[in-house]
PDB file of C-alpha atoms in Angstrom:
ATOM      1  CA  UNK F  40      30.759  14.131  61.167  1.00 49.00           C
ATOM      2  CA  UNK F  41      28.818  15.245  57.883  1.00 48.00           C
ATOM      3  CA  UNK F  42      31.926  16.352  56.163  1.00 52.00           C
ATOM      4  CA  UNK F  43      32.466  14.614  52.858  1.00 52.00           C
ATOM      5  CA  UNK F  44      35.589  14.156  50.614  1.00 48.00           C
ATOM      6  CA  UNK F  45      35.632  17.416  48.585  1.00 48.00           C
ATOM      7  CA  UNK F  46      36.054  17.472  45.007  1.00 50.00           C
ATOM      8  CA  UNK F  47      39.199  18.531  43.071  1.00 47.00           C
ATOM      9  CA  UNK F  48      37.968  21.792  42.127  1.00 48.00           C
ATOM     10  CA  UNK F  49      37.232  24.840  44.313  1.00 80.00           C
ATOM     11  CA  UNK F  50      38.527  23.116  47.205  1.00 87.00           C
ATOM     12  CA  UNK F  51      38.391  26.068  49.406  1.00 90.00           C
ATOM     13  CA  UNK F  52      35.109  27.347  48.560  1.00 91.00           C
ATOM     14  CA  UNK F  53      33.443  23.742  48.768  1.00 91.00           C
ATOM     15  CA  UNK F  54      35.014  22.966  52.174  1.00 93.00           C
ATOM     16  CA  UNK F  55      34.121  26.885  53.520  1.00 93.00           C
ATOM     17  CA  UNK F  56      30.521  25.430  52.782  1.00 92.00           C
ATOM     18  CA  UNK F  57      30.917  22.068  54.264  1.00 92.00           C
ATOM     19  CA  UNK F  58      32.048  23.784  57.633  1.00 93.00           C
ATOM     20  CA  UNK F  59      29.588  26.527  57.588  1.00 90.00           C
ATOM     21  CA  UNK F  60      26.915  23.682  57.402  1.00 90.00           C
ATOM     22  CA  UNK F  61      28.171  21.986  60.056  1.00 91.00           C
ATOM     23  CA  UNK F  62      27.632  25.365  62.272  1.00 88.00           C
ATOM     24  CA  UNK F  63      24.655  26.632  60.763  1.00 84.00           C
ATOM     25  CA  UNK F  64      22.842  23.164  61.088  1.00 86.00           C
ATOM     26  CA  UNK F  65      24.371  22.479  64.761  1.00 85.00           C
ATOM     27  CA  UNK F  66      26.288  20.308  64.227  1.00 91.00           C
ATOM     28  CA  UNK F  67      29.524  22.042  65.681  1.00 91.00           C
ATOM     29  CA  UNK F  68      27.283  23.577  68.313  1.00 88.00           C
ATOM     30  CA  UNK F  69      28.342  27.790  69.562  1.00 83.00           C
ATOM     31  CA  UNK F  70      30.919  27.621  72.143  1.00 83.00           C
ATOM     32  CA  UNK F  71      32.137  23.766  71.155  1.00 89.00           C
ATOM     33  CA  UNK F  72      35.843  23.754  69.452  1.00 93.00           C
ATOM     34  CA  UNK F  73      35.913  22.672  65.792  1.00 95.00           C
ATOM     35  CA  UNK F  74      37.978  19.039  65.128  1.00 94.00           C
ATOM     36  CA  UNK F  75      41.358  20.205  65.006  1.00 94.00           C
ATOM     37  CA  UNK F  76      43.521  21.006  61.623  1.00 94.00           C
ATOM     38  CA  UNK F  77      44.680  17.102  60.968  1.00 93.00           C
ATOM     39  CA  UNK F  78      41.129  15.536  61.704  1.00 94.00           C
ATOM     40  CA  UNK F  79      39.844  18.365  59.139  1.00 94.00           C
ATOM     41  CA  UNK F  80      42.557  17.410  56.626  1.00 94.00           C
ATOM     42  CA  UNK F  81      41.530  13.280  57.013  1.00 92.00           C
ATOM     43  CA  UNK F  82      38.041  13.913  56.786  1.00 89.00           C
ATOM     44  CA  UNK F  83      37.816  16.138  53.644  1.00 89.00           C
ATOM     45  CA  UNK F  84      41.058  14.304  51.802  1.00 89.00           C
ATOM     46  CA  UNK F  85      42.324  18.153  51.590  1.00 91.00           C
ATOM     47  CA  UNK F  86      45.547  19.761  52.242  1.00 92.00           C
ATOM     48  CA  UNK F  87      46.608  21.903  55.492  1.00 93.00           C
ATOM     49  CA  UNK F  88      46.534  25.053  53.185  1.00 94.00           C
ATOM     50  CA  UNK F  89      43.061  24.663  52.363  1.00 93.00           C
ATOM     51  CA  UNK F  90      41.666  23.818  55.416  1.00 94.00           C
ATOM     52  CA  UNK F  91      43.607  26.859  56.804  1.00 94.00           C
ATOM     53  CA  UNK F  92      42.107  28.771  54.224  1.00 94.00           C
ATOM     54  CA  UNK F  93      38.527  27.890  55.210  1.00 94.00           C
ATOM     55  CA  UNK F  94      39.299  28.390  58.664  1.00 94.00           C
ATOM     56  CA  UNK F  95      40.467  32.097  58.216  1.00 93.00           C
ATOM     57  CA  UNK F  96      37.596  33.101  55.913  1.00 92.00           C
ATOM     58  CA  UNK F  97      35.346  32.069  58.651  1.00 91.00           C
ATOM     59  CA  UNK F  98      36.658  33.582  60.875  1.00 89.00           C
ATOM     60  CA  UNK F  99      37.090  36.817  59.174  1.00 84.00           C
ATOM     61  CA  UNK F 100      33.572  36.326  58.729  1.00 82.00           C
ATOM     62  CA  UNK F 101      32.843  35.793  62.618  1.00 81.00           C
ATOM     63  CA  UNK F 102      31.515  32.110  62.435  1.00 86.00           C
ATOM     64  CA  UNK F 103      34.419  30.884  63.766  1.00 90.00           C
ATOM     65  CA  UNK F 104      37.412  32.222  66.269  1.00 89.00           C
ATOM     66  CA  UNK F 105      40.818  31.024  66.429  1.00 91.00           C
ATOM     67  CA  UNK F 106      42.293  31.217  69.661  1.00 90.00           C
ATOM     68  CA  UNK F 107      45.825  30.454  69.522  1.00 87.00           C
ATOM     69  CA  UNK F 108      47.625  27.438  71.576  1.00 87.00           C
ATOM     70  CA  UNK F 109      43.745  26.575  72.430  1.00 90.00           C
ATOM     71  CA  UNK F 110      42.300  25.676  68.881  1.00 92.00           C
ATOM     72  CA  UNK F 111      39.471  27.396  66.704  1.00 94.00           C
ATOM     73  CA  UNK F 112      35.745  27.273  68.206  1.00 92.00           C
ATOM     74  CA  UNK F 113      32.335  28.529  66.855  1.00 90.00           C
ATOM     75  CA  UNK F 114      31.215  31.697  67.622  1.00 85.00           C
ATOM     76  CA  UNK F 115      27.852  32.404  65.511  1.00 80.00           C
ATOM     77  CA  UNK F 116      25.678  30.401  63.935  1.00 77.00           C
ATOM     78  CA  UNK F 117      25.461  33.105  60.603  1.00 73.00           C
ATOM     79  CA  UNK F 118      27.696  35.715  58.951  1.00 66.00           C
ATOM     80  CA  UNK F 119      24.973  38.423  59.951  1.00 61.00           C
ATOM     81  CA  UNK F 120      25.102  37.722  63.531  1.00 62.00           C
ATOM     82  CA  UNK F 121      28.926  37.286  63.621  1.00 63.00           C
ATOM     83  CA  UNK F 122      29.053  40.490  61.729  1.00 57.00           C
ATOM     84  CA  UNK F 123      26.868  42.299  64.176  1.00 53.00           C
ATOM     85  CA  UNK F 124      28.696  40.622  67.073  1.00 58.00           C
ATOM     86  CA  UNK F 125      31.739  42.449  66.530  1.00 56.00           C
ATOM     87  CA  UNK F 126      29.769  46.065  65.675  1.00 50.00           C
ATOM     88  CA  UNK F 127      28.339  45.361  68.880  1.00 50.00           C
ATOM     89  CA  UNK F 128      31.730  44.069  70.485  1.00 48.00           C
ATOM     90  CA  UNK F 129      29.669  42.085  73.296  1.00 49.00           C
ATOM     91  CA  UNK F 130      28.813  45.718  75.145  1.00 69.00           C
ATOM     92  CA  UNK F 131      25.809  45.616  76.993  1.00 75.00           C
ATOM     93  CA  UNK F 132      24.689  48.984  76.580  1.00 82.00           C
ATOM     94  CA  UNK F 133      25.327  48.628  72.824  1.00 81.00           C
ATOM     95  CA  UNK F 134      23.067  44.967  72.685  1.00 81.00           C
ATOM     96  CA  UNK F 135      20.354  46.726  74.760  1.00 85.00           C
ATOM     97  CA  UNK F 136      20.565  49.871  72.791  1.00 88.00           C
ATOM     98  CA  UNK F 137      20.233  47.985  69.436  1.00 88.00           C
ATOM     99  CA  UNK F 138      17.249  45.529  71.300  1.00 89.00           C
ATOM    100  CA  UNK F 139      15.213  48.738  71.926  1.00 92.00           C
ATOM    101  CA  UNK F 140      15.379  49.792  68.661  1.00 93.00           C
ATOM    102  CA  UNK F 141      14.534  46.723  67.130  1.00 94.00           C
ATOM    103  CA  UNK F 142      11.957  45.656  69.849  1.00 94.00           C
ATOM    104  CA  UNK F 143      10.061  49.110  70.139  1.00 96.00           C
ATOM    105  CA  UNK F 144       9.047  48.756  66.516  1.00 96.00           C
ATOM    106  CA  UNK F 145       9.034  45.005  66.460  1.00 97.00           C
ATOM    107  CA  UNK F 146       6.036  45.037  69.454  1.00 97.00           C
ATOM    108  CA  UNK F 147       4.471  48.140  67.662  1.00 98.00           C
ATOM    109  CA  UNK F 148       3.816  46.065  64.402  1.00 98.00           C
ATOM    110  CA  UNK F 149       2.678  43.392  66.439  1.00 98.00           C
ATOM    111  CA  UNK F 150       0.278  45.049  68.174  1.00 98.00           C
ATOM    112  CA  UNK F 151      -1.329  45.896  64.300  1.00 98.00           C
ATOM    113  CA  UNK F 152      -0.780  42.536  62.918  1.00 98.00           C
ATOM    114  CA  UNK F 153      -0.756  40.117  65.497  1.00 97.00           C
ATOM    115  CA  UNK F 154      -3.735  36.933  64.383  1.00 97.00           C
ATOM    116  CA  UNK F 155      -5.895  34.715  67.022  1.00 97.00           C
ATOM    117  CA  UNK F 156      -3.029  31.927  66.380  1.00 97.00           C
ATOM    118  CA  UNK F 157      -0.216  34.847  67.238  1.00 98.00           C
ATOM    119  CA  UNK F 158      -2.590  35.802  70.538  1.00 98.00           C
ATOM    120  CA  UNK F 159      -2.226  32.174  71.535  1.00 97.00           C
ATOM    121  CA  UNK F 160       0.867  31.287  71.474  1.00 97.00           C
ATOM    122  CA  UNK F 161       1.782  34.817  73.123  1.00 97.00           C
ATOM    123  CA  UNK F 162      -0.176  34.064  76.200  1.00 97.00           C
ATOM    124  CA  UNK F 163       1.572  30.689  76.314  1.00 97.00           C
ATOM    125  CA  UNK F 164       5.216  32.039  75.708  1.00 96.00           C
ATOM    126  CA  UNK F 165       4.430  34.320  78.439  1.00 95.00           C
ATOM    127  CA  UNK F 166       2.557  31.843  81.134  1.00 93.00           C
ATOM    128  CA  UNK F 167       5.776  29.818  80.222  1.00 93.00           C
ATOM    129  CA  UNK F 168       8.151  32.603  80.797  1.00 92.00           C
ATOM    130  CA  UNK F 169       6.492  33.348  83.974  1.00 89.00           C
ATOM    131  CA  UNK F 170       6.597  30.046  85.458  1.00 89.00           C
ATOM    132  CA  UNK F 171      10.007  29.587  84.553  1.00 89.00           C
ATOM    133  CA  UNK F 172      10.964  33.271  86.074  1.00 82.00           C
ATOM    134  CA  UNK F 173       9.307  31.720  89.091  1.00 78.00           C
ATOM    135  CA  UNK F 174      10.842  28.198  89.284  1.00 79.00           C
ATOM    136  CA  UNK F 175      14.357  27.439  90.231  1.00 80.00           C
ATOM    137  CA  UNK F 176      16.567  26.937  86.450  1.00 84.00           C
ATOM    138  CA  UNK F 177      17.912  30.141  85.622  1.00 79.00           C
ATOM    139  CA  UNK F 178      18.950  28.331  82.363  1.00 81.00           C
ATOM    140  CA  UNK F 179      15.270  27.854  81.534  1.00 87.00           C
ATOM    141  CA  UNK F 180      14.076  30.819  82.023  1.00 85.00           C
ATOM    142  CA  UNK F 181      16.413  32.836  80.093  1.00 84.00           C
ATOM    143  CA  UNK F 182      15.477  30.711  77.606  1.00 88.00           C
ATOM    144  CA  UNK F 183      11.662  31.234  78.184  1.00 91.00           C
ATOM    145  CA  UNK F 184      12.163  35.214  77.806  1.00 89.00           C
ATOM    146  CA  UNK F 185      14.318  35.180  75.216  1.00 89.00           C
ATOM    147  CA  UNK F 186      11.744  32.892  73.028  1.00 93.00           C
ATOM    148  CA  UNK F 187       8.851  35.201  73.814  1.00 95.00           C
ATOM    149  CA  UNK F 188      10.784  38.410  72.945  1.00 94.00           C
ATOM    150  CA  UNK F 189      11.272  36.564  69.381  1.00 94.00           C
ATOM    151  CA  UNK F 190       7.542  35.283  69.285  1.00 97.00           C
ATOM    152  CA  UNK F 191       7.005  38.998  70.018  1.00 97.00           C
ATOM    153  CA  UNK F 192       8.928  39.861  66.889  1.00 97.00           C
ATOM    154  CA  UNK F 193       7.685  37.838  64.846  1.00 97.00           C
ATOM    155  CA  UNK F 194       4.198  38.561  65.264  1.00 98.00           C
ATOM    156  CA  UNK F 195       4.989  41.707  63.349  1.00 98.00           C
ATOM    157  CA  UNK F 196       5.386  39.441  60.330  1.00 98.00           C
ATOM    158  CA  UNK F 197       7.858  41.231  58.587  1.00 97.00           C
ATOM    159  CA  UNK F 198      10.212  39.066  57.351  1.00 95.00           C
ATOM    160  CA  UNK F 199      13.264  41.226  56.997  1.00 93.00           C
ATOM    161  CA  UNK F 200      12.848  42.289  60.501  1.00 94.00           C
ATOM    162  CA  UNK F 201      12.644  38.519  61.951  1.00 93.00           C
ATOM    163  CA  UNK F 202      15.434  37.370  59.878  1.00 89.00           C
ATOM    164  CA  UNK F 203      18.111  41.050  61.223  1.00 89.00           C
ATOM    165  CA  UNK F 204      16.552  39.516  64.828  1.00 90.00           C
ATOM    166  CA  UNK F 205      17.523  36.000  64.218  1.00 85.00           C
ATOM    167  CA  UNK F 206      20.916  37.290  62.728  1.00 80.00           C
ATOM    168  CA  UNK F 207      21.540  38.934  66.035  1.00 81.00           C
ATOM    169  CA  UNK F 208      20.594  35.815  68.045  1.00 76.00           C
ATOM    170  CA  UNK F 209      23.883  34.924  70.277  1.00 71.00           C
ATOM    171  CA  UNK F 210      23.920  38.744  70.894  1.00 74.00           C
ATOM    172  CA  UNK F 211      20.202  38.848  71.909  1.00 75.00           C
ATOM    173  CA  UNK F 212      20.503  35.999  74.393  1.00 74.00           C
ATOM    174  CA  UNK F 213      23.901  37.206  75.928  1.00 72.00           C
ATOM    175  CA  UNK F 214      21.850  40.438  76.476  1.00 73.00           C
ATOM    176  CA  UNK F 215      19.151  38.223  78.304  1.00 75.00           C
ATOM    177  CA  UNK F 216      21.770  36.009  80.372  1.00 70.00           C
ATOM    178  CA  UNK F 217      23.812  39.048  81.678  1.00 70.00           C
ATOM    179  CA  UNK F 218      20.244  40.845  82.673  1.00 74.00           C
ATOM    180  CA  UNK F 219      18.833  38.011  84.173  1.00 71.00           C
ATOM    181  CA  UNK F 220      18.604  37.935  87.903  1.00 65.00           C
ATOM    182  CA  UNK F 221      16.442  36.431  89.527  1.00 59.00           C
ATOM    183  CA  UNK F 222      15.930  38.677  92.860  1.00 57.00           C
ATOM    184  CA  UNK F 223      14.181  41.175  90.535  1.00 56.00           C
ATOM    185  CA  UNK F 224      12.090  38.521  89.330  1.00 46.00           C
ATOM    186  CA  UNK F 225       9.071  40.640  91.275  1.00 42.00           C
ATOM    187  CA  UNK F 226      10.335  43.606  90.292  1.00 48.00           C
ATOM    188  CA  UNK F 227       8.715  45.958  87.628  1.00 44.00           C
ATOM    189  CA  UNK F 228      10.412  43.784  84.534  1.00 49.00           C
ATOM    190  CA  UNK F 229       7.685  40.699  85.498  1.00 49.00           C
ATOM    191  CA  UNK F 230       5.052  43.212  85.276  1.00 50.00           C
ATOM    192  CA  UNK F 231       6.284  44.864  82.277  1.00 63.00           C
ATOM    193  CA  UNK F 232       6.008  41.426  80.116  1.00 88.00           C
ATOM    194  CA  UNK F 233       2.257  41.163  80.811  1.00 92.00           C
ATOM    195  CA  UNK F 234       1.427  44.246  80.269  1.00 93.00           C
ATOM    196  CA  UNK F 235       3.570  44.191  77.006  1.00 95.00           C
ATOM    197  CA  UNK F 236       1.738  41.514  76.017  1.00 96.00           C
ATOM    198  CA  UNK F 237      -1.388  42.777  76.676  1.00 96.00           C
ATOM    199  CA  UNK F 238      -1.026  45.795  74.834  1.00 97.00           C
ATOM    200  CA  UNK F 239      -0.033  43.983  71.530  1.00 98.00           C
ATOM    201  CA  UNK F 240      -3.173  41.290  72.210  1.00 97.00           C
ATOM    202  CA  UNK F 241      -5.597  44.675  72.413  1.00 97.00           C
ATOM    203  CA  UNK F 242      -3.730  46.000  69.192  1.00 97.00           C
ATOM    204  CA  UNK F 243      -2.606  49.049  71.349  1.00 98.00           C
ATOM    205  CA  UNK F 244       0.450  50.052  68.985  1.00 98.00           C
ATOM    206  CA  UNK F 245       1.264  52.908  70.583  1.00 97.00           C
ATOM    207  CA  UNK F 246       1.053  51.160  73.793  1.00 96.00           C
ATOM    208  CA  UNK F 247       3.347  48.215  72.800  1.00 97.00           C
ATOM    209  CA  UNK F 248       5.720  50.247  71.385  1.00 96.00           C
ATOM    210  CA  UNK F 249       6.120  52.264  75.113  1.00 94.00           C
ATOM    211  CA  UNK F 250       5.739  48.758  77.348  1.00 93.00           C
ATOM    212  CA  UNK F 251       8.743  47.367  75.070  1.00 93.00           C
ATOM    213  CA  UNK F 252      11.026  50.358  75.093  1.00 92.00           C
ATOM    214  CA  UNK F 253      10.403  51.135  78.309  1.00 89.00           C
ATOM    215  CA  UNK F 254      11.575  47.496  79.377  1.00 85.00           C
ATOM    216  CA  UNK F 255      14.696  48.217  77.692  1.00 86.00           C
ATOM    217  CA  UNK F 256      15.440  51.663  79.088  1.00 87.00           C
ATOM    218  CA  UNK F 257      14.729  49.963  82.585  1.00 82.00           C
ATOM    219  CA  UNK F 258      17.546  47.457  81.870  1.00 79.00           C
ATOM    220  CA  UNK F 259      19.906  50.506  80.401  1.00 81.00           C
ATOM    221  CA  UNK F 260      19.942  52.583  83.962  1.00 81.00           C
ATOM    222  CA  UNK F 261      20.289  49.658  86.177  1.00 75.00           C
ATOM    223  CA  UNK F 262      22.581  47.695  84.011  1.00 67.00           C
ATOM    224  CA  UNK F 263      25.125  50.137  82.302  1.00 65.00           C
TER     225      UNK F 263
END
């Protein structure tokens, strides 16, 4: 464990920091429980109050959940995405709602700004996302579409806009996971990923903004 032995002043603030490190840099991967309360108190050289402290500020913020008689795991990697986690309160239609919005414009901007190096690697992430639709790990194929939906974004090179999609990360790909299935993979949602890409490699804006929302309006009548 990274953890150090925390000075004697701001205790609470330094050790917030210490554990939102060890999220934000993967340490205590999403999903994984957090050392319990006494390992916390041996490793930082703090009290139980403090690390208690921490631990509810952290939670408030939606890094981290407590879940009584089980112990406290990590649910986000950032405030921002715990933040939007709860306005979104894991509801599909919500995620896909606030995807459409986000990816409509996202592919739009793409479409005007995208470079030969963005091109490239689109046509990879997509190749990739196709084989892996087509192979026999659901795990890695989420994964694929999920990374090309983010290449997608940014290609719009807009910084603000990659960083709100990165913020909403564990609610993108739980929007991905519970769509995923893979007896539509030759359905109209493969086709709909080429020609989305497509449209933003031929700088079709208008295009790329109708491919993308479309996809998502797709997902909203069959999946909520």
């Amino acid at each position: 464990m990274a953890l150090v032995t925390t000075q004697r002043t701001g205790l609470v603030d330094q050790v917030i920091e210490q554990m939102r490190t060890a999220v934000t840099e993967g340490e205590w991967p999403i999903g994984e429980r957090i050392p319990t309360e006494s390992e916390l108190v041996t490793s930082l050289g703090v009290g139980r109050n403090t690390v208690r402290e921490a631990v509810r500020a952290l939670s408030h913020s939606g890094l981290l959940e407590v879940r009584q008689g089980d112990g406290t795991y990590v649910r986000a990697t950032s405030e921002l995405s715990g933040a939007m986690r709860r306005l979104c309160t894991d509801e599909l239609r919500e995620a896909l709602e606030v995807r459409r919005m986000i990816e409509a414009d996202g592919a739009y901007h793409a479409a005007l700004r995208r470079t030969d190096a963005d091109i490239e690697a689109l046509r990879t992430a997509l190749h990739e996302r196709n084989a892996t639709v087509y192979g026999d790990d659901d795990a890695a194929a989420i994964e694929a579409d999920f990374q090309l939906h983010l290449l997608i974004i940014d290609c719009a090179h807009n910084t603000l806009l990659a960083e709100l999609y990165r913020g909403l990360m564990e609610t993108m790909r739980a929007s991905v996971a519970t769509t995923f299935n893979r007896d539509d993979k030759y359905q109209d949602d493969q086709i709909m990923h080429d020609a989305l890409v497509e449209a933003i490699v031929s700088g079709d804006a208008e295009r790329a903004a109708r491919e993308a929302g479309g996809f998502f309006e797709d997902l909203l009548r069959r999946h909520t």
